XYZ file of C-alpha atoms in Angstrom:
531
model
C -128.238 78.329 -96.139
C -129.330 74.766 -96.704
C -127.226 72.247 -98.809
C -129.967 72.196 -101.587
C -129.584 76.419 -102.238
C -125.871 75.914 -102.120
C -126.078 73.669 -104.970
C -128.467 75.567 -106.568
C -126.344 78.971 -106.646
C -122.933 76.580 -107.535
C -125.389 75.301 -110.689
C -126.517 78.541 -111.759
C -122.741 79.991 -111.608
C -122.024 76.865 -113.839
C -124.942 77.453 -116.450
C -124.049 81.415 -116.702
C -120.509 79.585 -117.571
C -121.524 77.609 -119.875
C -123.799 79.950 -122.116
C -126.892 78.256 -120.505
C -129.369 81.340 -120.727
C -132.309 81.110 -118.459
C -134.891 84.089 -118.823
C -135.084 86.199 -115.401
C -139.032 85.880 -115.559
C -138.338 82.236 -114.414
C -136.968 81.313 -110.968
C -135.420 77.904 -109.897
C -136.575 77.105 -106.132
C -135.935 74.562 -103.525
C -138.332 72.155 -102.928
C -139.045 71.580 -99.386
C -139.775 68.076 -98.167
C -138.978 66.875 -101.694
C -141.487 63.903 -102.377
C -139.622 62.127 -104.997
C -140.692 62.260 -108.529
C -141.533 65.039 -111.159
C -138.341 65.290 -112.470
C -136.743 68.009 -110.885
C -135.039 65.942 -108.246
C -136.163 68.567 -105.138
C -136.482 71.449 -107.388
C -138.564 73.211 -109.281
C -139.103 76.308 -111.849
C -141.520 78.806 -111.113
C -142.997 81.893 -113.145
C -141.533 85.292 -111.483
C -144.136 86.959 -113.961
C -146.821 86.015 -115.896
C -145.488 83.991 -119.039
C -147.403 83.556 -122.192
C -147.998 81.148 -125.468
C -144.784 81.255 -127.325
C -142.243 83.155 -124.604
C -138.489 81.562 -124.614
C -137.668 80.791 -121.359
C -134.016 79.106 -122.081
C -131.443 78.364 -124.577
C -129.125 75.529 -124.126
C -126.456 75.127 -125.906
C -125.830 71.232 -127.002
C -122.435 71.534 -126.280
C -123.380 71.852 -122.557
C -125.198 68.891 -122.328
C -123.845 65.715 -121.358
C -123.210 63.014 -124.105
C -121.067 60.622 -125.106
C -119.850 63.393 -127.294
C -119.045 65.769 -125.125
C -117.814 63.470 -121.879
C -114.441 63.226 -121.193
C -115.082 59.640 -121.468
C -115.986 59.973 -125.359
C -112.516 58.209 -125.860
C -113.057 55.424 -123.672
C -116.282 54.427 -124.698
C -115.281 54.771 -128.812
C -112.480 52.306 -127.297
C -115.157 49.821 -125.892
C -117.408 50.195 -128.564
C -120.433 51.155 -126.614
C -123.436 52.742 -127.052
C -126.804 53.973 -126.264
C -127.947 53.845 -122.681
C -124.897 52.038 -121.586
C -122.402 54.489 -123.044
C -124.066 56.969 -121.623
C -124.168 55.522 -118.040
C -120.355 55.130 -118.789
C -119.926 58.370 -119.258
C -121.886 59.685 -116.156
C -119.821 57.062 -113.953
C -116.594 58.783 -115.855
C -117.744 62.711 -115.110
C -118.258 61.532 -111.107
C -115.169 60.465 -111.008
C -113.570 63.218 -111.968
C -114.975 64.858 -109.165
C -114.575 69.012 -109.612
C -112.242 68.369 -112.590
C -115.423 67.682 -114.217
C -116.432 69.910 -116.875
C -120.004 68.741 -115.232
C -119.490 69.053 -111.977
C -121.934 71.041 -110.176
C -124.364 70.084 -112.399
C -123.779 66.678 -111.178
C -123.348 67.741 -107.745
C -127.183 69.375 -108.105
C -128.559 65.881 -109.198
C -129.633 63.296 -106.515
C -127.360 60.119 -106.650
C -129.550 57.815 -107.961
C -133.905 58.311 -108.761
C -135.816 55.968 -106.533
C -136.764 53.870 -109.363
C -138.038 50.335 -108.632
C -134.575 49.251 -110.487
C -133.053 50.093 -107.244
C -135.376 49.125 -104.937
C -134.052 45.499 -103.232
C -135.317 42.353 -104.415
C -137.119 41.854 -101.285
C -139.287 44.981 -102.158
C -139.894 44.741 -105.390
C -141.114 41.341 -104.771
C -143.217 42.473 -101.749
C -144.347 46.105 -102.896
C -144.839 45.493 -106.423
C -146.742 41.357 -106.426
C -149.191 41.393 -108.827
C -148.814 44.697 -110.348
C -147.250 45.171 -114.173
C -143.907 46.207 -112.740
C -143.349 43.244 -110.973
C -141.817 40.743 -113.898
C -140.708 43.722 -115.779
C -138.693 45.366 -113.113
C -137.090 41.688 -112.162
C -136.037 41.490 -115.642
C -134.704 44.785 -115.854
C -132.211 44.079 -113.134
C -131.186 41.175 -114.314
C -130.506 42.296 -117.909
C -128.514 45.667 -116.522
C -126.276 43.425 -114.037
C -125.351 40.941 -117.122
C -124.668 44.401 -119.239
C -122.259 45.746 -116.362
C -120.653 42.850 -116.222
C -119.974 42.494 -119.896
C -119.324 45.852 -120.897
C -118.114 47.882 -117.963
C -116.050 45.277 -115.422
C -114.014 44.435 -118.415
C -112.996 48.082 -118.375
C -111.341 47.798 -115.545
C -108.386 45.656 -116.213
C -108.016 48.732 -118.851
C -104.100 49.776 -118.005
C -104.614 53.020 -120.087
C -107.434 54.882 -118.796
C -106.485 54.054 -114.865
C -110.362 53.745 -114.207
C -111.019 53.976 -110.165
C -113.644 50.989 -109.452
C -115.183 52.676 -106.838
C -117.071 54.515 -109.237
C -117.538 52.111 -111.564
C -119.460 49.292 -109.178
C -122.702 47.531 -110.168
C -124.217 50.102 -108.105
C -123.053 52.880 -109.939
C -123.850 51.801 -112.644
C -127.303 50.813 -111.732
C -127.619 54.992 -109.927
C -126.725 56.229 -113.697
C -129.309 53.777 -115.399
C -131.951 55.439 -113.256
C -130.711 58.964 -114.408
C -130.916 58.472 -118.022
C -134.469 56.749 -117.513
C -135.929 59.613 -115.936
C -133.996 62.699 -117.034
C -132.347 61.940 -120.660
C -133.648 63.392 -123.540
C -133.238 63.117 -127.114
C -130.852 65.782 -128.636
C -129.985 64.743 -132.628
C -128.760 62.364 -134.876
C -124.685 63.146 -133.407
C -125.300 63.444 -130.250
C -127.713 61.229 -129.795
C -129.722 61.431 -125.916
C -127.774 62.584 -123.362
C -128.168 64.952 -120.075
C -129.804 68.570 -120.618
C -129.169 70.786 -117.875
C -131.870 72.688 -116.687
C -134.402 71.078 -118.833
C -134.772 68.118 -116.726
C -135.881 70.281 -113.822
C -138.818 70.871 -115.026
C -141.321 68.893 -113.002
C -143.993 66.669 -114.451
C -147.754 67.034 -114.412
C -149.548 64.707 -116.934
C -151.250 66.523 -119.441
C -150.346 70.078 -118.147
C -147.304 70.748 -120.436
C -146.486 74.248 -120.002
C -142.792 73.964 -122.266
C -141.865 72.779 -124.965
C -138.736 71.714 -126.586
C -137.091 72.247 -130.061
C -133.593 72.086 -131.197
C -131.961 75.535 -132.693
C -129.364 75.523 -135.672
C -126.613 77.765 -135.498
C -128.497 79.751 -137.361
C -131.260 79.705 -135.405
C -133.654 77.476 -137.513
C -135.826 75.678 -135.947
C -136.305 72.016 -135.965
C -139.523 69.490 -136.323
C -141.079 70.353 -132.902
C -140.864 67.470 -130.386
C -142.006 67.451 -126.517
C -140.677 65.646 -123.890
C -141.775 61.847 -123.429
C -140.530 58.614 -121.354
C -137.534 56.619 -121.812
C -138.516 53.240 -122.786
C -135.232 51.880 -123.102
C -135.258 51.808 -126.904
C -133.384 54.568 -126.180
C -136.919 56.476 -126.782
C -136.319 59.479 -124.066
C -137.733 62.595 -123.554
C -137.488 63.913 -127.122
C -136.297 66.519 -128.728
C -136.397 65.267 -132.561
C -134.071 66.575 -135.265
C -134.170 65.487 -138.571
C -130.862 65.607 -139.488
C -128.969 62.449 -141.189
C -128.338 59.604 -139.216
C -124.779 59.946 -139.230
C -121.589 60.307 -137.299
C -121.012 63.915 -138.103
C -123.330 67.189 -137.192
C -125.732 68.077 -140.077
C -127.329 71.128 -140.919
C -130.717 71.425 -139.696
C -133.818 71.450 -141.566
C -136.614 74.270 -140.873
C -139.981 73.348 -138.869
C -143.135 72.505 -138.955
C -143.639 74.264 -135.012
C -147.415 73.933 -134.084
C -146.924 75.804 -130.803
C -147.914 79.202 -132.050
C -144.790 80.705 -131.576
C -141.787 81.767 -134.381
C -139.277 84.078 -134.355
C -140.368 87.470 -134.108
C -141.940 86.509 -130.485
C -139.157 84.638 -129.267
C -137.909 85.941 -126.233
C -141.267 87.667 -125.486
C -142.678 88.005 -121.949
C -145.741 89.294 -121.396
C -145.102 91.336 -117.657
C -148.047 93.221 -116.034
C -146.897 97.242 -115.143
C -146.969 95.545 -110.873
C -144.828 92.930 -111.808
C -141.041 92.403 -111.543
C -139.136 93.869 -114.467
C -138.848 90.171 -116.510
C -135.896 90.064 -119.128
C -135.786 87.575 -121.885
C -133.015 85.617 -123.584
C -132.474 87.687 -126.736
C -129.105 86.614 -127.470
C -128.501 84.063 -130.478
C -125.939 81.250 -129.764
C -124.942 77.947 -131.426
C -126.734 74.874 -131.835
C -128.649 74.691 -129.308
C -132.030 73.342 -127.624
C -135.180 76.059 -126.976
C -137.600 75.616 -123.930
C -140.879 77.767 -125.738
C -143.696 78.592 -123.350
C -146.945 76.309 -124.902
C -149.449 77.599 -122.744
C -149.741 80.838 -120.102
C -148.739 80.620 -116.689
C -149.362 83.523 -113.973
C -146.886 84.593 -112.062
C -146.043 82.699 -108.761
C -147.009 79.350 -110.460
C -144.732 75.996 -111.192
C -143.986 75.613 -115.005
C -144.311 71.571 -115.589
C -143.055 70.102 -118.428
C -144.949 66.257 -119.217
C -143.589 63.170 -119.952
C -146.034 62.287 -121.875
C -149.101 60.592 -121.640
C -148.344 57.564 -119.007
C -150.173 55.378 -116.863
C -148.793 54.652 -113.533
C -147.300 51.846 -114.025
C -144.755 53.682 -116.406
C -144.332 56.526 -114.760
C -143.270 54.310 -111.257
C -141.154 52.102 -113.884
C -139.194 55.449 -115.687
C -139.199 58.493 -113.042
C -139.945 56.906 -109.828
C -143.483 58.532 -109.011
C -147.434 57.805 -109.109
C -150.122 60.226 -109.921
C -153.659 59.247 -108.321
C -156.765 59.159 -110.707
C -154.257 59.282 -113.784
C -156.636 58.992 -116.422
C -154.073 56.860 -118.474
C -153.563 53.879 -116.177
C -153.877 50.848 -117.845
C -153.718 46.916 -116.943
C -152.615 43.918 -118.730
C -153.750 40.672 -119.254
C -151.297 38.061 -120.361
C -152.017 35.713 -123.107
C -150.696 33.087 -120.301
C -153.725 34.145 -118.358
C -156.094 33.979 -121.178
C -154.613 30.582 -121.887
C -155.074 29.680 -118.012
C -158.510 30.510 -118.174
C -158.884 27.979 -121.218
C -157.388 25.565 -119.937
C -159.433 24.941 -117.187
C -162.808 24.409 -119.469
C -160.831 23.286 -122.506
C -158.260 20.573 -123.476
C -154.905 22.186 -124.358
C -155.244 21.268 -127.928
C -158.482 22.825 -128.153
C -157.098 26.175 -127.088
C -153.964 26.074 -129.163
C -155.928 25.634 -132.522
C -158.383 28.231 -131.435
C -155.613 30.548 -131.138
C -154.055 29.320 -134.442
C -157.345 30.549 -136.095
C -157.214 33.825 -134.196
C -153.394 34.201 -135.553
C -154.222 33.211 -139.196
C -157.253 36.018 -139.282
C -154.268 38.390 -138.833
C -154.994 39.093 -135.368
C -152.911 39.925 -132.501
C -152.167 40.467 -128.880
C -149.650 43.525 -127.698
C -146.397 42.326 -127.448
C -143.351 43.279 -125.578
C -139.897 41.477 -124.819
C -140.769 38.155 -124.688
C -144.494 38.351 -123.269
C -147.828 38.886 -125.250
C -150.498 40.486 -123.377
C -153.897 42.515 -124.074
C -154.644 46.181 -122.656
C -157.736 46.741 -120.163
C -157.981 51.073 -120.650
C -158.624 53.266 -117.211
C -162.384 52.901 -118.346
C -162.182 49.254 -117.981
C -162.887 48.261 -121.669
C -160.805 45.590 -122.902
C -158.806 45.559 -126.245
C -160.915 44.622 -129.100
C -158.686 42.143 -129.830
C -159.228 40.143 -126.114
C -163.012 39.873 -127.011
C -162.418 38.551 -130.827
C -159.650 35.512 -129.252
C -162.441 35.348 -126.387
C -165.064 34.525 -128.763
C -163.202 32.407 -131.232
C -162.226 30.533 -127.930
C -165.776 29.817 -127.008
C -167.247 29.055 -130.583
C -169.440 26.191 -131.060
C -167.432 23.151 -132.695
C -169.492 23.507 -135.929
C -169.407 27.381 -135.998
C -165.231 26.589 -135.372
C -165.286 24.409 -138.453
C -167.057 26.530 -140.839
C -165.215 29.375 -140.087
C -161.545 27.790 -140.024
C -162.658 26.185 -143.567
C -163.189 29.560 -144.743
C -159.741 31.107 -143.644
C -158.168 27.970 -144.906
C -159.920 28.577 -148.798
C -159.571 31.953 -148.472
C -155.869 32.844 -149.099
C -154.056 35.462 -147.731
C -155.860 36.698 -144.417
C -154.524 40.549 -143.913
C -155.244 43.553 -141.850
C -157.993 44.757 -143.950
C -160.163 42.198 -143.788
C -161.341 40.797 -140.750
C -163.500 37.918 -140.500
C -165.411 37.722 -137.695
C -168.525 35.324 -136.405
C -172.120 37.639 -136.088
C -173.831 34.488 -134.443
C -173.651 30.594 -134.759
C -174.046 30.082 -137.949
C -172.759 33.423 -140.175
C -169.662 34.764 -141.341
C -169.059 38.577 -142.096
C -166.214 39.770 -143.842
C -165.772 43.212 -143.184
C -163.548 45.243 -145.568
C -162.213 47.084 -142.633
C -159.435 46.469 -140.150
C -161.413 49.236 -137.127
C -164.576 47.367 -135.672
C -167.393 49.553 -134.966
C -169.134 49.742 -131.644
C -172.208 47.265 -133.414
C -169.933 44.512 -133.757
C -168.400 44.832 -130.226
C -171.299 44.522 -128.824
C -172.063 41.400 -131.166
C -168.799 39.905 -129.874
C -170.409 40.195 -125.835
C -172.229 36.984 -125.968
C -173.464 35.865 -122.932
C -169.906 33.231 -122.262
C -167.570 35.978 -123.268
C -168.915 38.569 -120.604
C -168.663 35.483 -118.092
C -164.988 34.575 -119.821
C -163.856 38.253 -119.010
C -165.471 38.337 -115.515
C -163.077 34.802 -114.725
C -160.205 36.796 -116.398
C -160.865 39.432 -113.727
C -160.565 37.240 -111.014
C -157.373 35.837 -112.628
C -155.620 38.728 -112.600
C -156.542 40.089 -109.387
C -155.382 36.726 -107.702
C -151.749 37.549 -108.134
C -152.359 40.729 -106.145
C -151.985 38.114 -103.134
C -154.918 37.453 -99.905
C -155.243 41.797 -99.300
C -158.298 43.068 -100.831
C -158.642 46.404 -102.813
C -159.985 47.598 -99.710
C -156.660 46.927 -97.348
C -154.960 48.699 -99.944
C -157.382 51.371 -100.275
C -156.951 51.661 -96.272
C -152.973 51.180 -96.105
C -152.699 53.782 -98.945
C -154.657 56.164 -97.034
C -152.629 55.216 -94.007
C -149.266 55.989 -95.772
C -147.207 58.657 -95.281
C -145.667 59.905 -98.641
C -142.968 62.088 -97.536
C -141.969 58.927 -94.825
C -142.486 55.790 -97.110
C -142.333 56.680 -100.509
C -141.903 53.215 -102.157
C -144.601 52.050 -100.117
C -146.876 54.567 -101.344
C -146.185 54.724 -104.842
C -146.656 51.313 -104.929
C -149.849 51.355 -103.012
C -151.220 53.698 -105.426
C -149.913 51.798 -108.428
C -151.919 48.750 -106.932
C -155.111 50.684 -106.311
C -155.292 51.995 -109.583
C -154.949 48.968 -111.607
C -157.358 46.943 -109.337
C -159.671 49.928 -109.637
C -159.451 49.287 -113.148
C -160.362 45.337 -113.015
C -163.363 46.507 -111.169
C -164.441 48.181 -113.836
C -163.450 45.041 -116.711
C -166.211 43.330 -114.041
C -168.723 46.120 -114.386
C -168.450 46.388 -118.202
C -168.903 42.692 -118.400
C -172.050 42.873 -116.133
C -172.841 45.144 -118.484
C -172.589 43.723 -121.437
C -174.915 40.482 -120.152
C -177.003 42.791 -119.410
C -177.525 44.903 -122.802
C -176.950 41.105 -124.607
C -180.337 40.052 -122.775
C -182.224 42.745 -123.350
C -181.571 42.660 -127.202
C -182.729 39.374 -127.236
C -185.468 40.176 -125.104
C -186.876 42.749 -127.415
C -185.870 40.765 -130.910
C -188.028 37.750 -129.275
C -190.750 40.365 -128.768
C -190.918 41.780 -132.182
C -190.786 38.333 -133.658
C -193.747 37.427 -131.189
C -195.579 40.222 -132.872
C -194.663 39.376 -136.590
């Protein structure tokens, strides 16, 4: 018997001890040649039968999960004041070294050590694997922030003559294998217990936009809760959710009823829908105490994997959070720093000149993304900038006259909100538009025949920091690169390719634009020929 169905059968023995009720029409496997990623940490859950739209597949009690409620370590980390993601990697450290005297242990023992997150990757390859990509500043950052949080909250612990703590399991590198945990498995369980470890729910793997369960949280009297699904931590301590609306508070509130859109309530729970040739399937019946509900959303036939999703994320989030790429995701995204935008001005403009023009895009009421200490605009998988990149883009290459009029305007104007955008139609007008959503009319007004070329430069921009390989070496490496063998290098290979994919397309849509520009005012030179 391998190590991995050891575990397994140690965890299951644990959950059947802990009231952790799994239905028998699902089966927990071994994943062979585990690839990283998905969640389930070389595991998976499969249907034994065919499940249906609203069948409960488990019911986990919140006392079983691991929070800073429950740990052992809930006294220690009360004494040090700590909270969120850091109290919670606290208390993980504090479980392991228990060892068995955990109350956790084989589910702990079941768990990998640490996700292969880019947070633990070495310097060396993060700089080398992730240049150019949108992990590569963040993920620098990152490990800089959580080094200066160990030492500040956690090495102090140690001197700590009362709670004896053994540093072994308290290192920098400990603490760094629990930081990848919570970003990739935590979830959100209520107002007390705020996110924590569910077992059994974070096996689940992920498959983006293929969520087969769904979370709630139970009362003790088995009321349901506002429905929530899983989703990414984002280190606003924004996990995989599983919303209550109970009172922010420090003691457990009664919860509130639903409003449950996934077409299931209580007189199906617990239903399995089992063919007369399939296994006999039993479901969880039994009522228990607060606890959290894993509800079937969609049917799966027997023999098939039951995913869970994260949410909708691009690749560079899913990399950043769980440690794992998904090729043609459909939600990849790329990002275009206002430094770059700058850069670009800079080079035609004097400095001056570009900070007033983005003083006038400010005082319109407009904005780029922001996040930390960077502000950046969004290129979609589809390659269509943010609306927002072509308005500063324009303002940026307005005629000095057109600049004047329109900054007089704002200036006599007044307050400049959100409803009221005031954008150039050509050198000489000014629309107000009592609306703060630009139809598809005025985005094509804003592709003059300098913006397209301004976007096409912003292109080349940001593919520059992708280094001398084109998109074709990386196209080849990928292909090349064995997943199972060199997992960081693919995942970041695929990360690259995806996002340069995507500033191919910011080049076509430009192209584009030029092109649909010319022919307008082609055929508005014809019909004033004619007149």
């Amino acid at each position: 018997m391998s190590s991995g169905r050891r575990r397994l059968r140690a965890f299951k023995r644990w959950m059947a001890s802990q009231g952790i009720e799994c239905s028998d029409a699902v089966h927990l496997t071994e994943i062979p040649h585990y690839q990283g990623g998905g969640g389930g940490g070389g595991f998976a859950v499969k249907a034994l039968c065919s499940l249906r739209n609203g069948d409960l597949v488990a019911r986990i009690p919140k006392l079983s999960c691991l929070t800073i409620r429950t740990s052992a370590a809930s006294q220690l980390i009360q004494h040090a004041s700590l909270d969120g993601s850091l109290a919670l990697a606290l208390a993980i450290m504090y479980e392991r070294s228990l060892r068995h005297l955990s109350s956790w242990a084989s589910y702990l023992h079941l768990l990998p050590h640490h996700e292969s997150l880019p947070l633990v990757w070495s310097m060396d390859e993060v700089d080398s694997l992730l240049c150019g990509t949108e992990l590569h500043k963040t993920v620098k950052e990152d490990k800089a922030l959580i080094v200066e949080d160990w030492k500040e909250s956690i090495l102090p612990l140690l001197d700590s003559a009362p709670f004896k703590l053994d540093p072994s399991f308290f290192s920098v590198e400990e603490y760094f294998a629990a930081r990848t945990l919570i970003a990739s498995r935590s979830f959100e369980i209520d107002s007390y217990h705020g996110f924590g470890m569910v077992p059994l729910a974070d096996l689940f793997n992920h498959k983006t936009g293929a969520e087969d369960v769904h979370f709630t949280s139970v009362s003790s009297q088995s009321e349901l809760v506002d429905e929530a699904q899983s989703g990414p931590d984002n280190e606003a301590h924004c996990s995989k959710t599983i919303e209550s609306d109970s009172a922010v508070n420090d003691e457990p509130t009664t919860l509130i009823p639903p409003v449950d859109n996934t077409g299931s309530d209580t007189d199906v729970i617990g239903r399995n829908s089992c063919s007369d040739d399939e296994p006999e399937c039993h479901s969880v019946l039994d009522e228990g105490s607060a606890a959290l509900e894993m509800i079937m959303v969609k049917d799966v036939e027997a023999g098939n994997e039951v995913f869970n999703t994260y949410g909708s994320s691009g690749n560079a989030a899913l990399l950043h959070r769980y440690g794992f790429t998904e090729p043609d995701n459909p939600f990849d995204i790329v990002n275009i720093d206002l430094e770059l935008v700058l850069q670009w001005s800079s080079s035609l403009f004097s400095s001056r000149y570009s900070r007033a023009r983005l003083s006038l895009f400010r005082r319109l009421d407009y904005s780029a993304c922001v996040s930390e200490n960077s502000e950046y605009f969004e290129i979609s998988s589809d390659g269509e900038p943010q609306i927002e990149l072509l308005i500063l883009l324009y303002i940026m290459l307005l005629p000095e006259d057109a600049y004047c009029k329109l900054d007089i305007t704002v200036s006599t104007a007044g307050n400049v909100n959100g409803s009221m955008g005031m954008l150039l139609l050509d050198k000489s007008d000014i629309l107000c538009k009592e609306t703060s959503k630009m139809t598809q009319m005025n985005k094509d007004l804003l592709l003059t025949k300098d913006v397209c070329k301004a976007l096409l430069s912003l292109a080349d921009i940001r593919e520059g920091l992708y280094g001398p390989n084109s998109i074709k070496d990386d196209a080849e490496a990928l292909a090349r690169c064995c997943r199972v063998r060199e997992r960081k290098l693919y995942h970041s290979l695929v990360l690259r390719v995806s996002e340069r994919r995507i500033l191919e397309k910011l080049r076509t849509y430009a192209t584009l634009g030029a092109r649909l520009r010319n022919a307008k005012g082609c055929s508005m030179r014809k019909k004033l020929k004619r007149t």
